[in-house]
Phi, psi and omega in degrees: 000135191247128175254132173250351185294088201277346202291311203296282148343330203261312192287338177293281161350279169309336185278310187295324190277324191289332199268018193229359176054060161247136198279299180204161181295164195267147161244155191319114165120000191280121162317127196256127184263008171271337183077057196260178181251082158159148182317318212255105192300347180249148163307125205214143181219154192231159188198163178019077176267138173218178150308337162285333166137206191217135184259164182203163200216105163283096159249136223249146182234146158262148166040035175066021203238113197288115178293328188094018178214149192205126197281135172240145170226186176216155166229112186244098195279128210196111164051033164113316206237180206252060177301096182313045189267129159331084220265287186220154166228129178255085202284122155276000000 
């Protein structure tokens, strides 16, 4: 399922922190207790880079703690620019 909609995605998103008793995602600088070897505290994997573009896989942390969930987007290079869609949200 592809969302271009974020409001939609956001409730999905929020419906996942609420059934996990989690308050909210971490944004970038938050401190992290897993202890990753690199700046940018949620994990990200890049995948299939073509001419067309590239997908990447967010897993996401609350309370500096790995939620167990993970945003797949896609980026689709279009006319000069970078277009964002919102791919999967994957409870692992």
């Amino acid at each position: 399922m592809d969302w271009e909609d974020t409001e939609e995605i956001r409730e999905c998103i929020q419906g996942t922190l609420d059934m996990n008793g989690f308050d909210a995602f971490d944004e970038y600088d938050v401190p992290c207790n897993f202890h990753p070897q690199y700046e940018y505290h949620h994990e990200v994997e890049f995948y299939e880079k073509s001419p067309e573009g590239f997908e990447a896989e967010y897993e996401l942390t609350s309370g500096g703690e790995l939620v167990d969930l993970c945003l797949q987007l896609r980026f689709l290079y279009s006319e000069g620019k970078v277009k964002r869609i919102f791919h999967m949200i994957d409870p692992m």
